[in-house]
Coordinates of C-alpha atoms in Angstrom, one line a residue:
X163 CA 2.3 -7.6 -20.5
X164 CA -0.3 -4.8 -20.2
X165 CA -1.8 -4.4 -16.8
X166 CA -5.4 -5.3 -16.8
X167 CA -7.1 -5.4 -13.3
X168 CA -9.7 -7.9 -14.3
X169 CA -6.9 -10.5 -15.1
X170 CA -5.2 -10.3 -11.7
X171 CA -7.5 -13.0 -10.3
X172 CA -6.6 -15.3 -13.3
X173 CA -2.9 -14.9 -13.1
X174 CA -2.2 -17.4 -10.4
X175 CA -3.8 -20.2 -12.3
X176 CA -2.2 -19.2 -15.6
X177 CA 1.2 -19.0 -13.9
X178 CA 0.8 -22.5 -12.4
X179 CA -0.2 -23.9 -15.8
X180 CA 2.6 -22.2 -17.6
X181 CA 5.3 -23.6 -15.2
X182 CA 3.7 -27.1 -15.5
X183 CA 3.7 -27.0 -19.3
X184 CA 7.3 -25.7 -19.5
X185 CA 8.5 -28.6 -17.3
X186 CA 6.6 -31.2 -19.4
X187 CA 8.0 -29.7 -22.6
X188 CA 11.5 -30.1 -21.3
X189 CA 10.7 -33.7 -20.2
X190 CA 11.6 -33.4 -16.5
X191 CA 9.6 -35.1 -13.8
X192 CA 8.4 -33.1 -10.8
X193 CA 10.9 -35.0 -8.6
X194 CA 13.9 -34.3 -10.9
X195 CA 13.0 -30.5 -11.2
X196 CA 12.4 -30.2 -7.5
X197 CA 15.8 -31.7 -6.8
X198 CA 17.5 -29.3 -9.2
X199 CA 15.7 -26.4 -7.6
X200 CA 16.5 -27.5 -4.1
X201 CA 12.8 -27.7 -3.1
X202 CA 10.5 -30.5 -2.1
X203 CA 8.4 -32.3 -4.7
X204 CA 5.3 -31.5 -2.6
X205 CA 6.2 -27.7 -2.8
X206 CA 6.6 -28.0 -6.6
X207 CA 3.4 -29.9 -7.0
X208 CA 1.5 -27.2 -5.0
X209 CA 3.1 -24.5 -7.2
X210 CA 2.1 -26.3 -10.4
X211 CA -1.5 -26.8 -9.2
X212 CA -1.9 -23.3 -8.0
X213 CA -2.4 -24.2 -4.3
X214 CA 0.8 -22.3 -3.4
X215 CA 1.9 -19.1 -5.0
X216 CA 5.7 -19.2 -5.6
X217 CA 7.9 -16.2 -4.9
X218 CA 9.6 -14.4 -7.8
X219 CA 12.9 -16.0 -6.7
X220 CA 11.3 -19.5 -7.0
X221 CA 9.9 -18.7 -10.4
X222 CA 13.3 -17.4 -11.6
X223 CA 15.0 -20.5 -10.3
X224 CA 12.6 -22.8 -12.0
X225 CA 12.9 -21.0 -15.3
X226 CA 16.7 -21.0 -15.1
X227 CA 16.7 -24.8 -14.5
X228 CA 14.2 -25.3 -17.4
X229 CA 16.4 -23.2 -19.7
X230 CA 13.4 -21.1 -20.7
X231 CA 13.8 -18.8 -23.7
X232 CA 14.0 -15.0 -23.1
X233 CA 10.5 -14.6 -24.4
X234 CA 9.2 -17.3 -22.0
X235 CA 11.0 -15.8 -19.1
X236 CA 9.5 -12.4 -19.8
X237 CA 6.0 -13.8 -20.1
X238 CA 6.1 -16.0 -17.0
X239 CA 7.8 -13.4 -14.9
X240 CA 5.0 -11.0 -15.8
X241 CA 2.5 -13.5 -14.7
X242 CA 4.4 -14.0 -11.5
X243 CA 4.4 -10.3 -10.7
X244 CA 0.6 -10.2 -11.4
X245 CA 0.1 -13.1 -9.1
X246 CA 1.6 -11.1 -6.3
X247 CA -0.7 -8.1 -7.0
X248 CA -4.3 -7.7 -6.0
X249 CA -6.8 -5.2 -7.4
X250 CA -9.6 -4.0 -5.0
X251 CA -12.2 -2.0 -6.9
X252 CA -13.8 0.9 -5.2
X253 CA -17.1 -0.1 -6.7
X254 CA -16.8 -3.5 -5.1
X255 CA -16.1 -1.9 -1.7
X256 CA -19.2 0.2 -2.1
X257 CA -21.3 -2.9 -2.8
X258 CA -19.9 -4.8 0.2
X259 CA -20.1 -1.8 2.5
X260 CA -17.3 0.7 3.2
X261 CA -17.3 -0.4 6.9
X262 CA -16.0 -3.8 5.8
X263 CA -13.0 -2.0 4.3
X264 CA -12.4 -0.3 7.7
X265 CA -12.4 -3.7 9.3
X266 CA -9.8 -4.9 6.8
X267 CA -7.6 -1.8 7.4
X268 CA -7.9 -2.4 11.2
X269 CA -6.7 -5.9 10.6
X270 CA -3.6 -4.8 8.7
X271 CA -2.8 -2.2 11.3
X272 CA -3.1 -4.7 14.2
X273 CA -0.8 -7.2 12.5
X274 CA 1.9 -4.6 11.5
X275 CA 4.6 -3.2 13.8
X276 CA 6.1 -0.5 11.5
X277 CA 3.7 1.4 9.4
X278 CA 4.5 4.1 6.8
X279 CA 2.0 6.4 5.1
X280 CA 2.8 8.5 2.1
X281 CA 0.0 11.1 1.7
X282 CA 0.3 13.5 -1.3
X283 CA -3.4 14.4 -1.6
X284 CA -5.3 14.3 1.7
X285 CA -5.0 13.6 5.4
X286 CA -5.5 9.9 6.2
X287 CA -8.4 9.0 8.5
X288 CA -6.0 8.0 11.3
X289 CA -5.0 11.7 11.6
X290 CA -8.3 13.3 10.9
X291 CA -10.8 15.1 13.0
X292 CA -14.4 13.9 13.0
X293 CA -15.4 16.7 10.7
X294 CA -12.7 15.9 8.3
X295 CA -13.6 12.2 8.3
X296 CA -17.2 13.0 7.5
X297 CA -16.2 15.4 4.7
X298 CA -13.8 12.9 3.2
X299 CA -16.7 10.4 2.7
X300 CA -18.9 12.9 1.0
X301 CA -18.4 11.3 -2.4
X302 CA -19.3 7.8 -1.2
X303 CA -22.8 6.3 -1.7
X304 CA -25.1 5.2 1.0
X305 CA -25.2 5.7 4.8
X306 CA -21.7 6.8 5.8
X307 CA -22.2 7.2 9.5
X308 CA -21.0 3.7 10.4
X309 CA -18.0 4.0 8.2
X310 CA -17.1 7.3 9.8
X311 CA -17.4 5.8 13.3
X312 CA -15.2 2.9 12.2
X313 CA -12.6 5.3 10.9
X314 CA -12.5 7.2 14.2
X315 CA -12.3 3.9 16.2
X316 CA -9.2 2.9 14.2
X317 CA -7.4 6.0 15.6
X318 CA -6.9 4.2 18.9
X319 CA -4.1 2.2 17.3
X320 CA -1.9 5.3 17.3
X321 CA -1.6 5.0 21.1
X322 CA -0.2 1.5 20.9
X323 CA 3.4 2.2 21.7
X324 CA 4.5 -1.3 20.5
X325 CA 3.9 0.1 17.0
X326 CA 5.7 2.9 15.2
X327 CA 4.0 5.2 12.6
X328 CA 5.6 7.5 10.1
X329 CA 3.4 9.8 8.0
X330 CA 4.7 11.9 5.2
X331 CA 2.3 14.6 4.0
X332 CA 2.7 17.1 1.2
X333 CA 1.7 20.7 1.7
X334 CA -1.3 20.1 -0.6
X335 CA -2.4 17.2 1.5
X336 CA -2.5 19.3 4.7
X337 CA -3.9 22.5 3.1
X338 CA -6.4 21.1 0.6
X339 CA -9.7 22.8 1.7
X340 CA -11.8 19.8 2.5
X341 CA -13.6 21.8 5.2
X342 CA -14.4 25.5 5.9
X343 CA -11.5 27.6 7.1
X344 CA -11.9 27.4 10.8
X345 CA -12.3 23.6 10.7
X346 CA -9.3 23.2 8.5
X347 CA -7.3 25.1 11.2
X348 CA -8.5 22.7 13.8
X349 CA -7.5 19.7 11.6
X350 CA -4.0 21.2 11.2
X351 CA -3.8 21.7 14.9
X352 CA -4.6 18.0 15.4
X353 CA -1.6 17.0 13.2
X354 CA 0.7 19.1 15.4
X355 CA -0.8 17.6 18.5
X356 CA -0.4 14.0 17.3
X357 CA 3.2 14.7 16.3
X358 CA 4.0 14.7 20.0
X359 CA 3.2 11.0 20.5
X360 CA 6.4 9.1 21.1
X361 CA 5.7 6.5 18.4
X362 CA 4.3 8.8 15.7
X363 CA 6.4 10.8 13.3
X364 CA 4.7 13.3 11.1
X365 CA 6.8 14.7 8.3
X366 CA 5.9 17.6 6.0
X367 CA 6.9 18.1 2.3
X368 CA 6.5 21.8 1.5
X369 CA 5.8 22.9 -2.0
X370 CA 9.1 24.8 -1.9
X371 CA 11.0 21.5 -2.1
X372 CA 12.3 21.2 -5.6
X373 CA 15.1 18.7 -5.3
X374 CA 12.8 15.6 -5.3
X375 CA 10.5 14.0 -7.8
X376 CA 6.9 15.1 -7.8
X377 CA 4.7 13.0 -5.6
X378 CA 2.2 10.7 -7.2
X379 CA 0.1 8.0 -5.5
X380 CA -1.0 7.6 -1.9
X381 CA 0.5 4.5 -0.5
X382 CA 1.0 2.6 2.8
X383 CA 3.7 0.1 3.6
X384 CA 3.0 -2.4 6.4
X385 CA 6.3 -3.6 7.8
X386 CA 8.3 -5.0 4.9
X387 CA 5.6 -7.4 3.7
X388 CA 2.8 -5.5 2.0
X389 CA 2.1 -2.2 0.2
X390 CA -1.3 -0.7 -0.8
X391 CA -1.5 1.9 -3.4
X392 CA -4.6 4.1 -3.8
X393 CA -6.1 5.3 -7.1
X394 CA -9.3 7.1 -8.0
X395 CA -11.1 3.8 -8.8
X396 CA -9.6 1.4 -6.3
X397 CA -6.4 0.1 -4.8
X398 CA -3.6 -2.2 -5.7
X399 CA -2.1 -4.5 -3.1
X400 CA 1.5 -5.6 -3.7
X401 CA 2.9 -8.5 -1.8
X402 CA 6.0 -9.2 -3.9
X403 CA 9.1 -8.2 -1.9
X404 CA 10.5 -6.2 -4.8
X405 CA 7.5 -4.0 -5.1
X406 CA 7.4 -3.5 -1.3
X407 CA 11.2 -2.6 -1.4
X408 CA 10.6 -0.1 -4.2
X409 CA 8.0 1.7 -2.2
X410 CA 10.2 1.7 0.9
X411 CA 12.9 3.3 -1.2
X412 CA 10.6 6.0 -2.4
X413 CA 9.4 6.7 1.1
X414 CA 12.9 6.9 2.4
X415 CA 13.9 9.4 -0.3
X416 CA 11.1 11.7 0.7
X417 CA 11.7 11.1 4.4
X418 CA 15.3 12.5 4.0
X419 CA 14.0 15.9 2.9
X420 CA 10.9 16.1 5.0
X421 CA 10.5 18.4 8.0
X422 CA 9.8 16.8 11.4
X423 CA 9.5 17.8 15.0
X424 CA 9.5 21.4 15.9
X425 CA 10.3 22.4 12.3
X426 CA 7.1 20.7 11.2
X427 CA 5.1 22.1 14.0
X428 CA 6.2 25.6 13.2
X429 CA 5.1 25.2 9.6
X430 CA 1.8 23.7 10.7
X431 CA 1.2 26.6 13.0
X432 CA 1.8 29.0 10.1
X433 CA -0.7 27.1 7.9
X434 CA -3.3 27.0 10.6
X435 CA -2.9 30.7 11.2
X436 CA -3.4 31.3 7.5
X437 CA -6.7 29.5 7.7
X438 CA -7.8 31.5 10.7
X439 CA -6.8 34.9 9.3

């Protein structure tokens, strides 16, 4: 099934309908199917009406009990994966106000305990200086002052020691000249300073690393329950455990070769000095 963002909102209803029609075609009642799947009839009813989104494991079990054909399994599992994926258009964020997006991010950060950020292109707002935050919003429409203020307010979460933060930044992300040279040096100094926080790990991926795959999308993993992936035109939100696990695996692979601690701070000092020279 080809990914089409506009169909994500429809996938839950289509999934529910498909499962219901498959059951009826086989001639099983909800009660009988629920018994064979070891779930309550109420749960199955909620799945078939779209009130509850089933996990991929639930969908696989239902399809196996219903003896669905390989083509039916492929189609319904594609629907199930889409049902666990949300598309948030950047244009929609602009219409509703970028500060609303900051409130959503603050909510995700407040609920999570372990947060991982993979940053191949730019420094995230949590680690940014006020000048960098302002510059990063230059391409956004409307009044950006409130959004910038909200971004800076969110940085307070870094000092909550009940949470742990891991940031992986490529050399490009750190050195991309978003600001004039002196301000870029200050931004890099901030990264070094924040790396001293006991609950914050900042890892660097220098360009010289050749033994790993080339980095692609910016993504964030909140605990082990949700992943957001950034694109030019919006963001994808994955809630399926397999998608989250895949992004955790990618993060861990880069984490194994990243530079941390004093090694990272020495490299940051070198990059900052280059901007000052």
